[in-house]
Amino acid sequence: MSTTDPLAPLGALPGAVDAVASVRKAVDRVYGHRIMRRRSTEVTAEAALRGARGSAALSGAEWALEEVRRRSDFGGDAEARVVGAALRLSAEAGQLLSIWRQSPLRVLARLHLVAAADSDEAAGRPRLAGEGVDEPLVELPLPDADEVAGRLEGLSRLIVAGSSAPALVTAAVVHGELAVLRPFGSYNGLVARAAERIVLVGSGLDPKAICPAEAGHAELGRADYVAGLEGYASGTPEGMAAWIAHCGRAVELGARESTAVCEALQRGAA
């Protein structure tokens, strides 16, 4: 690993330290639930569904959980396509863990390809000069294609080199960078949140993918999400710390969601 680790100082920012510790406790608590010893596969499947539902909600498709569970056709209107894309990403993310640390740009391309399916002729490649972005939630200034390419390459180098920063910090940076850059013509929010999931799972913080941060981000609401991204985009220590803390709360809420699932399974088994 390089002697320069630009992510490491972020973990020491005021607020970030507490967020990391709080997330660790929340994750350990749900992993310690007795249901996890026998039925973790069911908890993982439910977490994936709830995470996809939350990510879709942030991208404008606010469906009830039971509607997401019930539907099988996601090729209709725009909201249905968003939900379908979120579900596909949730399923795909777990297949890309082994590739992420070696080739993160390849993983990002695959995520966008899966999300866009046949709806975007530029699926799987970063946008070129002059190409626009369909991302209504994030209204920050749009970086140009050259800046996107350079920052994606920089992010890739960080991931490949590794970092001593806590997993929450790395996940927050990956999520924030992708959401602010909006490197693809569509579905950037969904891709950013799927990449966050990959970091959290692949790092070993949440190896069974039972703490859906996407559900937590949705519960915190669009206004807080956008404010957090604005803080990240500012690049200030305060803004970065606030975004890391926001992501930490999202993971904690995801852990709480799965704790509720465990409790429901326990009652059903009793």
PDB file of C-alpha atoms in Angstrom:
ATOM      1  CA  MET A   1       0.000   0.000   0.000  1.00  0.00           C
ATOM      2  CA  SER A   2       1.149   3.486  -0.715  1.00  0.00           C
ATOM      3  CA  THR A   3       2.533   5.445   2.211  1.00  0.00           C
ATOM      4  CA  THR A   4       0.043   8.143   1.284  1.00  0.00           C
ATOM      5  CA  ASP A   5      -3.413   7.192   2.477  1.00  0.00           C
ATOM      6  CA  PRO A   6      -5.738  10.147   1.791  1.00  0.00           C
ATOM      7  CA  LEU A   7      -8.755   8.412   3.331  1.00  0.00           C
ATOM      8  CA  ALA A   8      -7.153   7.726   6.708  1.00  0.00           C
ATOM      9  CA  PRO A   9      -7.408  11.304   8.062  1.00  0.00           C
ATOM     10  CA  LEU A  10     -11.134  11.352   7.309  1.00  0.00           C
ATOM     11  CA  GLY A  11     -11.713   8.683   9.926  1.00  0.00           C
ATOM     12  CA  ALA A  12     -10.243  11.002  12.568  1.00  0.00           C
ATOM     13  CA  LEU A  13     -12.548  13.929  11.807  1.00  0.00           C
ATOM     14  CA  PRO A  14     -14.791  15.112  14.653  1.00  0.00           C
ATOM     15  CA  GLY A  15     -18.045  13.207  14.337  1.00  0.00           C
ATOM     16  CA  ALA A  16     -16.589  10.523  12.077  1.00  0.00           C
ATOM     17  CA  VAL A  17     -14.932   8.704  14.987  1.00  0.00           C
ATOM     18  CA  ASP A  18     -18.215   8.492  16.877  1.00  0.00           C
ATOM     19  CA  ALA A  19     -20.071   7.440  13.728  1.00  0.00           C
ATOM     20  CA  VAL A  20     -17.640   4.574  13.094  1.00  0.00           C
ATOM     21  CA  ALA A  21     -17.936   3.336  16.697  1.00  0.00           C
ATOM     22  CA  SER A  22     -21.720   3.598  16.693  1.00  0.00           C
ATOM     23  CA  VAL A  23     -22.003   1.676  13.418  1.00  0.00           C
ATOM     24  CA  ARG A  24     -19.763  -1.084  14.724  1.00  0.00           C
ATOM     25  CA  LYS A  25     -21.992  -1.531  17.774  1.00  0.00           C
ATOM     26  CA  ALA A  26     -25.173  -1.547  15.708  1.00  0.00           C
ATOM     27  CA  VAL A  27     -23.806  -4.108  13.252  1.00  0.00           C
ATOM     28  CA  ASP A  28     -22.445  -6.357  16.024  1.00  0.00           C
ATOM     29  CA  ARG A  29     -25.814  -6.230  17.762  1.00  0.00           C
ATOM     30  CA  VAL A  30     -27.795  -7.544  14.799  1.00  0.00           C
ATOM     31  CA  TYR A  31     -25.147 -10.158  13.961  1.00  0.00           C
ATOM     32  CA  GLY A  32     -25.441 -11.378  17.550  1.00  0.00           C
ATOM     33  CA  HIS A  33     -29.185 -12.017  17.265  1.00  0.00           C
ATOM     34  CA  ARG A  34     -30.042 -15.668  17.838  1.00  0.00           C
ATOM     35  CA  ILE A  35     -31.981 -15.852  14.536  1.00  0.00           C
ATOM     36  CA  MET A  36     -28.748 -15.118  12.648  1.00  0.00           C
ATOM     37  CA  ARG A  37     -27.350 -18.492  13.692  1.00  0.00           C
ATOM     38  CA  ARG A  38     -30.069 -20.408  11.893  1.00  0.00           C
ATOM     39  CA  ARG A  39     -31.787 -18.179   9.355  1.00  0.00           C
ATOM     40  CA  SER A  40     -29.261 -15.631   8.177  1.00  0.00           C
ATOM     41  CA  THR A  41     -30.007 -16.415   4.519  1.00  0.00           C
ATOM     42  CA  GLU A  42     -33.597 -15.261   4.996  1.00  0.00           C
ATOM     43  CA  VAL A  43     -32.444 -12.076   6.722  1.00  0.00           C
ATOM     44  CA  THR A  44     -30.007 -11.373   3.876  1.00  0.00           C
ATOM     45  CA  ALA A  45     -32.729 -11.847   1.254  1.00  0.00           C
ATOM     46  CA  GLU A  46     -35.101  -9.524   3.096  1.00  0.00           C
ATOM     47  CA  ALA A  47     -32.351  -6.927   3.577  1.00  0.00           C
ATOM     48  CA  ALA A  48     -31.654  -6.975  -0.165  1.00  0.00           C
ATOM     49  CA  LEU A  49     -35.319  -6.352  -0.915  1.00  0.00           C
ATOM     50  CA  ARG A  50     -35.590  -3.521   1.612  1.00  0.00           C
ATOM     51  CA  GLY A  51     -32.344  -1.987   0.420  1.00  0.00           C
ATOM     52  CA  ALA A  52     -33.541  -2.006  -3.181  1.00  0.00           C
ATOM     53  CA  ARG A  53     -36.846  -0.470  -2.149  1.00  0.00           C
ATOM     54  CA  GLY A  54     -35.028   2.307  -0.258  1.00  0.00           C
ATOM     55  CA  SER A  55     -32.622   3.063  -3.088  1.00  0.00           C
ATOM     56  CA  ALA A  56     -35.480   3.242  -5.581  1.00  0.00           C
ATOM     57  CA  ALA A  57     -37.389   5.591  -3.255  1.00  0.00           C
ATOM     58  CA  LEU A  58     -34.470   8.023  -3.235  1.00  0.00           C
ATOM     59  CA  SER A  59     -34.452   7.909  -7.026  1.00  0.00           C
ATOM     60  CA  GLY A  60     -38.103   8.893  -7.212  1.00  0.00           C
ATOM     61  CA  ALA A  61     -39.935   5.553  -7.115  1.00  0.00           C
ATOM     62  CA  GLU A  62     -41.457   5.491  -3.643  1.00  0.00           C
ATOM     63  CA  TRP A  63     -43.252   2.167  -3.602  1.00  0.00           C
ATOM     64  CA  ALA A  64     -44.549   0.307  -0.559  1.00  0.00           C
ATOM     65  CA  LEU A  65     -42.436  -2.688   0.385  1.00  0.00           C
ATOM     66  CA  GLU A  66     -45.262  -5.107  -0.329  1.00  0.00           C
ATOM     67  CA  GLU A  67     -45.687  -3.651  -3.819  1.00  0.00           C
ATOM     68  CA  VAL A  68     -41.990  -4.244  -4.518  1.00  0.00           C
ATOM     69  CA  ARG A  69     -42.349  -7.772  -3.150  1.00  0.00           C
ATOM     70  CA  ARG A  70     -45.472  -8.537  -5.168  1.00  0.00           C
ATOM     71  CA  ARG A  71     -44.566  -7.153  -8.584  1.00  0.00           C
ATOM     72  CA  SER A  72     -42.814  -9.199 -11.239  1.00  0.00           C
ATOM     73  CA  ASP A  73     -43.047  -6.822 -14.214  1.00  0.00           C
ATOM     74  CA  PHE A  74     -40.747  -3.796 -14.011  1.00  0.00           C
ATOM     75  CA  GLY A  75     -40.657  -2.801 -17.661  1.00  0.00           C
ATOM     76  CA  GLY A  76     -43.566  -0.387 -17.672  1.00  0.00           C
ATOM     77  CA  ASP A  77     -43.484   3.237 -16.570  1.00  0.00           C
ATOM     78  CA  ALA A  78     -40.458   5.173 -15.340  1.00  0.00           C
ATOM     79  CA  GLU A  79     -41.011   4.331 -11.664  1.00  0.00           C
ATOM     80  CA  ALA A  80     -41.310   0.628 -12.411  1.00  0.00           C
ATOM     81  CA  ARG A  81     -38.050   0.746 -14.348  1.00  0.00           C
ATOM     82  CA  VAL A  82     -36.298   2.431 -11.412  1.00  0.00           C
ATOM     83  CA  VAL A  83     -37.541  -0.241  -8.996  1.00  0.00           C
ATOM     84  CA  GLY A  84     -36.502  -2.974 -11.406  1.00  0.00           C
ATOM     85  CA  ALA A  85     -33.057  -1.434 -11.753  1.00  0.00           C
ATOM     86  CA  ALA A  86     -32.670  -1.236  -7.966  1.00  0.00           C
ATOM     87  CA  LEU A  87     -33.648  -4.889  -7.569  1.00  0.00           C
ATOM     88  CA  ARG A  88     -31.227  -5.999 -10.277  1.00  0.00           C
ATOM     89  CA  LEU A  89     -28.398  -4.024  -8.658  1.00  0.00           C
ATOM     90  CA  SER A  90     -29.161  -5.504  -5.261  1.00  0.00           C
ATOM     91  CA  ALA A  91     -28.829  -8.987  -6.732  1.00  0.00           C
ATOM     92  CA  GLU A  92     -25.752  -8.149  -8.811  1.00  0.00           C
ATOM     93  CA  ALA A  93     -23.705  -6.409  -6.105  1.00  0.00           C
ATOM     94  CA  GLY A  94     -22.916  -9.640  -4.277  1.00  0.00           C
ATOM     95  CA  GLN A  95     -21.492 -11.169  -7.462  1.00  0.00           C
ATOM     96  CA  LEU A  96     -18.926  -8.385  -7.865  1.00  0.00           C
ATOM     97  CA  LEU A  97     -17.218  -8.399  -4.469  1.00  0.00           C
ATOM     98  CA  SER A  98     -14.138 -10.295  -5.631  1.00  0.00           C
ATOM     99  CA  ILE A  99     -13.601  -7.952  -8.594  1.00  0.00           C
ATOM    100  CA  TRP A 100     -14.045  -4.661  -6.732  1.00  0.00           C
ATOM    101  CA  ARG A 101     -10.618  -4.415  -5.102  1.00  0.00           C
ATOM    102  CA  GLN A 102      -8.819  -5.297  -8.348  1.00  0.00           C
ATOM    103  CA  SER A 103     -10.918  -3.385 -10.865  1.00  0.00           C
ATOM    104  CA  PRO A 104     -13.463  -0.970  -9.388  1.00  0.00           C
ATOM    105  CA  LEU A 105     -14.062   0.807 -12.707  1.00  0.00           C
ATOM    106  CA  ARG A 106     -15.025  -2.503 -14.290  1.00  0.00           C
ATOM    107  CA  VAL A 107     -17.491  -3.072 -11.454  1.00  0.00           C
ATOM    108  CA  LEU A 108     -19.010   0.395 -11.857  1.00  0.00           C
ATOM    109  CA  ALA A 109     -19.435  -0.202 -15.583  1.00  0.00           C
ATOM    110  CA  ARG A 110     -21.146  -3.507 -14.853  1.00  0.00           C
ATOM    111  CA  LEU A 111     -23.441  -1.930 -12.269  1.00  0.00           C
ATOM    112  CA  HIS A 112     -24.589   0.725 -14.716  1.00  0.00           C
ATOM    113  CA  LEU A 113     -25.057  -1.846 -17.459  1.00  0.00           C
ATOM    114  CA  VAL A 114     -27.260  -3.918 -15.145  1.00  0.00           C
ATOM    115  CA  ALA A 115     -29.241  -0.881 -13.973  1.00  0.00           C
ATOM    116  CA  ALA A 116     -29.817   0.619 -17.413  1.00  0.00           C
ATOM    117  CA  ALA A 117     -30.512  -2.704 -19.148  1.00  0.00           C
ATOM    118  CA  ASP A 118     -31.784  -1.773 -22.622  1.00  0.00           C
ATOM    119  CA  SER A 119     -32.916   1.744 -21.712  1.00  0.00           C
ATOM    120  CA  ASP A 120     -29.614   3.547 -22.396  1.00  0.00           C
ATOM    121  CA  GLU A 121     -27.466   3.039 -25.483  1.00  0.00           C
ATOM    122  CA  ALA A 122     -24.499   4.365 -23.488  1.00  0.00           C
ATOM    123  CA  ALA A 123     -25.002   1.810 -20.702  1.00  0.00           C
ATOM    124  CA  GLY A 124     -21.782   0.782 -19.004  1.00  0.00           C
ATOM    125  CA  ARG A 125     -19.579   3.694 -20.018  1.00  0.00           C
ATOM    126  CA  PRO A 126     -18.970   7.105 -18.424  1.00  0.00           C
ATOM    127  CA  ARG A 127     -20.596  10.024 -20.208  1.00  0.00           C
ATOM    128  CA  LEU A 128     -18.714  11.887 -22.911  1.00  0.00           C
ATOM    129  CA  ALA A 129     -18.312  15.633 -23.370  1.00  0.00           C
ATOM    130  CA  GLY A 130     -21.652  17.245 -24.106  1.00  0.00           C
ATOM    131  CA  GLU A 131     -23.759  14.350 -22.844  1.00  0.00           C
ATOM    132  CA  GLY A 132     -26.346  15.163 -20.198  1.00  0.00           C
ATOM    133  CA  VAL A 133     -27.460  13.332 -17.081  1.00  0.00           C
ATOM    134  CA  ASP A 134     -30.911  12.235 -15.957  1.00  0.00           C
ATOM    135  CA  GLU A 135     -30.549  12.550 -12.169  1.00  0.00           C
ATOM    136  CA  PRO A 136     -33.315  14.808 -10.797  1.00  0.00           C
ATOM    137  CA  LEU A 137     -32.537  14.410  -7.095  1.00  0.00           C
ATOM    138  CA  VAL A 138     -29.011  15.856  -7.197  1.00  0.00           C
ATOM    139  CA  GLU A 139     -28.828  19.419  -8.468  1.00  0.00           C
ATOM    140  CA  LEU A 140     -25.174  20.150  -7.726  1.00  0.00           C
ATOM    141  CA  PRO A 141     -23.056  21.558 -10.566  1.00  0.00           C
ATOM    142  CA  LEU A 142     -22.293  18.788 -13.016  1.00  0.00           C
ATOM    143  CA  PRO A 143     -18.563  18.063 -13.451  1.00  0.00           C
ATOM    144  CA  ASP A 144     -17.462  17.874 -17.075  1.00  0.00           C
ATOM    145  CA  ALA A 145     -16.410  14.617 -18.711  1.00  0.00           C
ATOM    146  CA  ASP A 146     -12.676  15.245 -18.275  1.00  0.00           C
ATOM    147  CA  GLU A 147     -13.073  15.888 -14.557  1.00  0.00           C
ATOM    148  CA  VAL A 148     -15.226  12.789 -14.226  1.00  0.00           C
ATOM    149  CA  ALA A 149     -12.606  10.637 -15.948  1.00  0.00           C
ATOM    150  CA  GLY A 150      -9.809  11.980 -13.768  1.00  0.00           C
ATOM    151  CA  ARG A 151     -11.685  11.603 -10.510  1.00  0.00           C
ATOM    152  CA  LEU A 152     -12.896   8.104 -11.380  1.00  0.00           C
ATOM    153  CA  GLU A 153      -9.312   7.101 -12.060  1.00  0.00           C
ATOM    154  CA  GLY A 154      -8.274   8.616  -8.731  1.00  0.00           C
ATOM    155  CA  LEU A 155     -11.044   6.753  -6.905  1.00  0.00           C
ATOM    156  CA  SER A 156      -9.990   3.532  -8.592  1.00  0.00           C
ATOM    157  CA  ARG A 157      -6.392   3.988  -7.441  1.00  0.00           C
ATOM    158  CA  LEU A 158      -7.562   4.561  -3.867  1.00  0.00           C
ATOM    159  CA  ILE A 159      -9.605   1.366  -3.853  1.00  0.00           C
ATOM    160  CA  VAL A 160      -6.879  -0.764  -5.440  1.00  0.00           C
ATOM    161  CA  ALA A 161      -4.203   0.605  -3.088  1.00  0.00           C
ATOM    162  CA  GLY A 162      -6.340  -0.050  -0.029  1.00  0.00           C
ATOM    163  CA  SER A 163      -6.691   2.129   3.035  1.00  0.00           C
ATOM    164  CA  SER A 164      -6.421   1.942   6.788  1.00  0.00           C
ATOM    165  CA  ALA A 165      -9.597   4.044   7.023  1.00  0.00           C
ATOM    166  CA  PRO A 166     -12.633   2.338   8.557  1.00  0.00           C
ATOM    167  CA  ALA A 167     -15.029   0.683   6.116  1.00  0.00           C
ATOM    168  CA  LEU A 168     -17.705   3.285   6.821  1.00  0.00           C
ATOM    169  CA  VAL A 169     -15.353   6.073   5.718  1.00  0.00           C
ATOM    170  CA  THR A 170     -14.388   4.322   2.490  1.00  0.00           C
ATOM    171  CA  ALA A 171     -18.012   3.472   1.729  1.00  0.00           C
ATOM    172  CA  ALA A 172     -19.087   7.071   2.345  1.00  0.00           C
ATOM    173  CA  VAL A 173     -16.381   8.427   0.041  1.00  0.00           C
ATOM    174  CA  VAL A 174     -17.218   5.968  -2.743  1.00  0.00           C
ATOM    175  CA  HIS A 175     -20.921   6.760  -2.453  1.00  0.00           C
ATOM    176  CA  GLY A 176     -20.392  10.511  -2.228  1.00  0.00           C
ATOM    177  CA  GLU A 177     -17.929  10.690  -5.093  1.00  0.00           C
ATOM    178  CA  LEU A 178     -20.159   8.749  -7.475  1.00  0.00           C
ATOM    179  CA  ALA A 179     -23.310  10.625  -6.484  1.00  0.00           C
ATOM    180  CA  VAL A 180     -21.622  14.001  -6.965  1.00  0.00           C
ATOM    181  CA  LEU A 181     -19.774  13.095 -10.192  1.00  0.00           C
ATOM    182  CA  ARG A 182     -22.801  11.427 -11.808  1.00  0.00           C
ATOM    183  CA  PRO A 183     -20.458   9.662 -14.239  1.00  0.00           C
ATOM    184  CA  PHE A 184     -23.205   7.924 -16.226  1.00  0.00           C
ATOM    185  CA  GLY A 185     -26.117   9.272 -18.187  1.00  0.00           C
ATOM    186  CA  SER A 186     -28.661   7.657 -15.864  1.00  0.00           C
ATOM    187  CA  TYR A 187     -29.133   5.722 -12.621  1.00  0.00           C
ATOM    188  CA  ASN A 188     -26.122   7.298 -10.899  1.00  0.00           C
ATOM    189  CA  GLY A 189     -27.796   7.343  -7.491  1.00  0.00           C
ATOM    190  CA  LEU A 190     -28.660   3.653  -7.703  1.00  0.00           C
ATOM    191  CA  VAL A 191     -25.110   2.822  -8.788  1.00  0.00           C
ATOM    192  CA  ALA A 192     -23.570   4.947  -6.017  1.00  0.00           C
ATOM    193  CA  ARG A 193     -25.632   3.237  -3.342  1.00  0.00           C
ATOM    194  CA  ALA A 194     -24.880  -0.210  -4.768  1.00  0.00           C
ATOM    195  CA  ALA A 195     -21.161   0.618  -4.664  1.00  0.00           C
ATOM    196  CA  GLU A 196     -21.522   1.689  -1.033  1.00  0.00           C
ATOM    197  CA  ARG A 197     -23.084  -1.710  -0.314  1.00  0.00           C
ATOM    198  CA  ILE A 198     -20.174  -3.491  -2.034  1.00  0.00           C
ATOM    199  CA  VAL A 199     -17.653  -1.661   0.173  1.00  0.00           C
ATOM    200  CA  LEU A 200     -19.556  -2.370   3.385  1.00  0.00           C
ATOM    201  CA  VAL A 201     -19.930  -6.057   2.552  1.00  0.00           C
ATOM    202  CA  GLY A 202     -16.518  -6.624   0.993  1.00  0.00           C
ATOM    203  CA  SER A 203     -14.710  -4.901   3.855  1.00  0.00           C
ATOM    204  CA  GLY A 204     -16.053  -7.425   6.332  1.00  0.00           C
ATOM    205  CA  LEU A 205     -18.096  -4.857   8.256  1.00  0.00           C
ATOM    206  CA  ASP A 206     -21.333  -6.431   6.998  1.00  0.00           C
ATOM    207  CA  PRO A 207     -20.230  -9.685   5.325  1.00  0.00           C
ATOM    208  CA  LYS A 208     -23.726 -11.187   5.107  1.00  0.00           C
ATOM    209  CA  ALA A 209     -25.232  -7.956   3.685  1.00  0.00           C
ATOM    210  CA  ILE A 210     -27.864  -7.646   6.398  1.00  0.00           C
ATOM    211  CA  CYS A 211     -27.537  -3.909   7.145  1.00  0.00           C
ATOM    212  CA  PRO A 212     -29.080  -2.197   4.101  1.00  0.00           C
ATOM    213  CA  ALA A 213     -27.754   1.358   4.185  1.00  0.00           C
ATOM    214  CA  GLU A 214     -30.023   2.187   1.243  1.00  0.00           C
ATOM    215  CA  ALA A 215     -33.059   1.632   3.473  1.00  0.00           C
ATOM    216  CA  GLY A 216     -31.495   3.916   6.062  1.00  0.00           C
ATOM    217  CA  HIS A 217     -30.766   6.652   3.528  1.00  0.00           C
ATOM    218  CA  ALA A 218     -34.405   6.517   2.429  1.00  0.00           C
ATOM    219  CA  GLU A 219     -35.640   6.679   6.029  1.00  0.00           C
ATOM    220  CA  LEU A 220     -33.494   9.741   6.698  1.00  0.00           C
ATOM    221  CA  GLY A 221     -35.203  11.386   3.731  1.00  0.00           C
ATOM    222  CA  ARG A 222     -34.261  13.120   0.508  1.00  0.00           C
ATOM    223  CA  ALA A 223     -33.601  16.510   2.099  1.00  0.00           C
ATOM    224  CA  ASP A 224     -31.004  15.111   4.523  1.00  0.00           C
ATOM    225  CA  TYR A 225     -29.496  13.009   1.747  1.00  0.00           C
ATOM    226  CA  VAL A 226     -29.057  15.994  -0.560  1.00  0.00           C
ATOM    227  CA  ALA A 227     -27.711  18.149   2.279  1.00  0.00           C
ATOM    228  CA  GLY A 228     -25.185  15.437   3.096  1.00  0.00           C
ATOM    229  CA  LEU A 229     -24.034  15.261  -0.509  1.00  0.00           C
ATOM    230  CA  GLU A 230     -23.669  19.030  -0.604  1.00  0.00           C
ATOM    231  CA  GLY A 231     -21.422  18.739   2.444  1.00  0.00           C
ATOM    232  CA  TYR A 232     -19.355  16.077   0.706  1.00  0.00           C
ATOM    233  CA  ALA A 233     -19.115  18.163  -2.463  1.00  0.00           C
ATOM    234  CA  SER A 234     -17.860  21.142  -0.455  1.00  0.00           C
ATOM    235  CA  GLY A 235     -14.712  19.199   0.422  1.00  0.00           C
ATOM    236  CA  THR A 236     -14.499  20.905   3.814  1.00  0.00           C
ATOM    237  CA  PRO A 237     -13.662  18.843   6.916  1.00  0.00           C
ATOM    238  CA  GLU A 238     -17.072  19.754   8.376  1.00  0.00           C
ATOM    239  CA  GLY A 239     -18.900  18.753   5.197  1.00  0.00           C
ATOM    240  CA  MET A 240     -17.010  15.468   4.866  1.00  0.00           C
ATOM    241  CA  ALA A 241     -17.580  14.591   8.524  1.00  0.00           C
ATOM    242  CA  ALA A 242     -21.291  15.364   8.209  1.00  0.00           C
ATOM    243  CA  TRP A 243     -21.583  13.081   5.159  1.00  0.00           C
ATOM    244  CA  ILE A 244     -19.721  10.250   6.905  1.00  0.00           C
ATOM    245  CA  ALA A 245     -21.994  10.651   9.933  1.00  0.00           C
ATOM    246  CA  HIS A 246     -25.040  10.631   7.633  1.00  0.00           C
ATOM    247  CA  CYS A 247     -23.872   7.372   6.039  1.00  0.00           C
ATOM    248  CA  GLY A 248     -23.252   5.969   9.506  1.00  0.00           C
ATOM    249  CA  ARG A 249     -26.812   6.723  10.561  1.00  0.00           C
ATOM    250  CA  ALA A 250     -28.050   5.064   7.376  1.00  0.00           C
ATOM    251  CA  VAL A 251     -26.149   1.861   8.184  1.00  0.00           C
ATOM    252  CA  GLU A 252     -27.468   1.929  11.751  1.00  0.00           C
ATOM    253  CA  LEU A 253     -31.031   2.293  10.486  1.00  0.00           C
ATOM    254  CA  GLY A 254     -30.401  -0.576   8.078  1.00  0.00           C
ATOM    255  CA  ALA A 255     -29.194  -2.686  10.996  1.00  0.00           C
ATOM    256  CA  ARG A 256     -32.323  -1.733  12.933  1.00  0.00           C
ATOM    257  CA  GLU A 257     -34.435  -2.795   9.961  1.00  0.00           C
ATOM    258  CA  SER A 258     -32.855  -6.239   9.966  1.00  0.00           C
ATOM    259  CA  THR A 259     -33.163  -6.519  13.727  1.00  0.00           C
ATOM    260  CA  ALA A 260     -36.902  -6.061  13.240  1.00  0.00           C
ATOM    261  CA  VAL A 261     -36.822  -8.801  10.593  1.00  0.00           C
ATOM    262  CA  CYS A 262     -35.027 -11.105  13.040  1.00  0.00           C
ATOM    263  CA  GLU A 263     -37.619 -10.363  15.713  1.00  0.00           C
ATOM    264  CA  ALA A 264     -40.439 -11.120  13.288  1.00  0.00           C
ATOM    265  CA  LEU A 265     -38.825 -14.417  12.276  1.00  0.00           C
ATOM    266  CA  GLN A 266     -38.338 -15.323  15.918  1.00  0.00           C
ATOM    267  CA  ARG A 267     -41.997 -14.675  16.725  1.00  0.00           C
ATOM    268  CA  GLY A 268     -43.052 -16.740  13.735  1.00  0.00           C
ATOM    269  CA  ALA A 269     -40.804 -19.600  14.780  1.00  0.00           C
ATOM    270  CA  ALA A 270     -42.023 -19.568  18.398  1.00  0.00           C
TER     271      ALA A 270
END
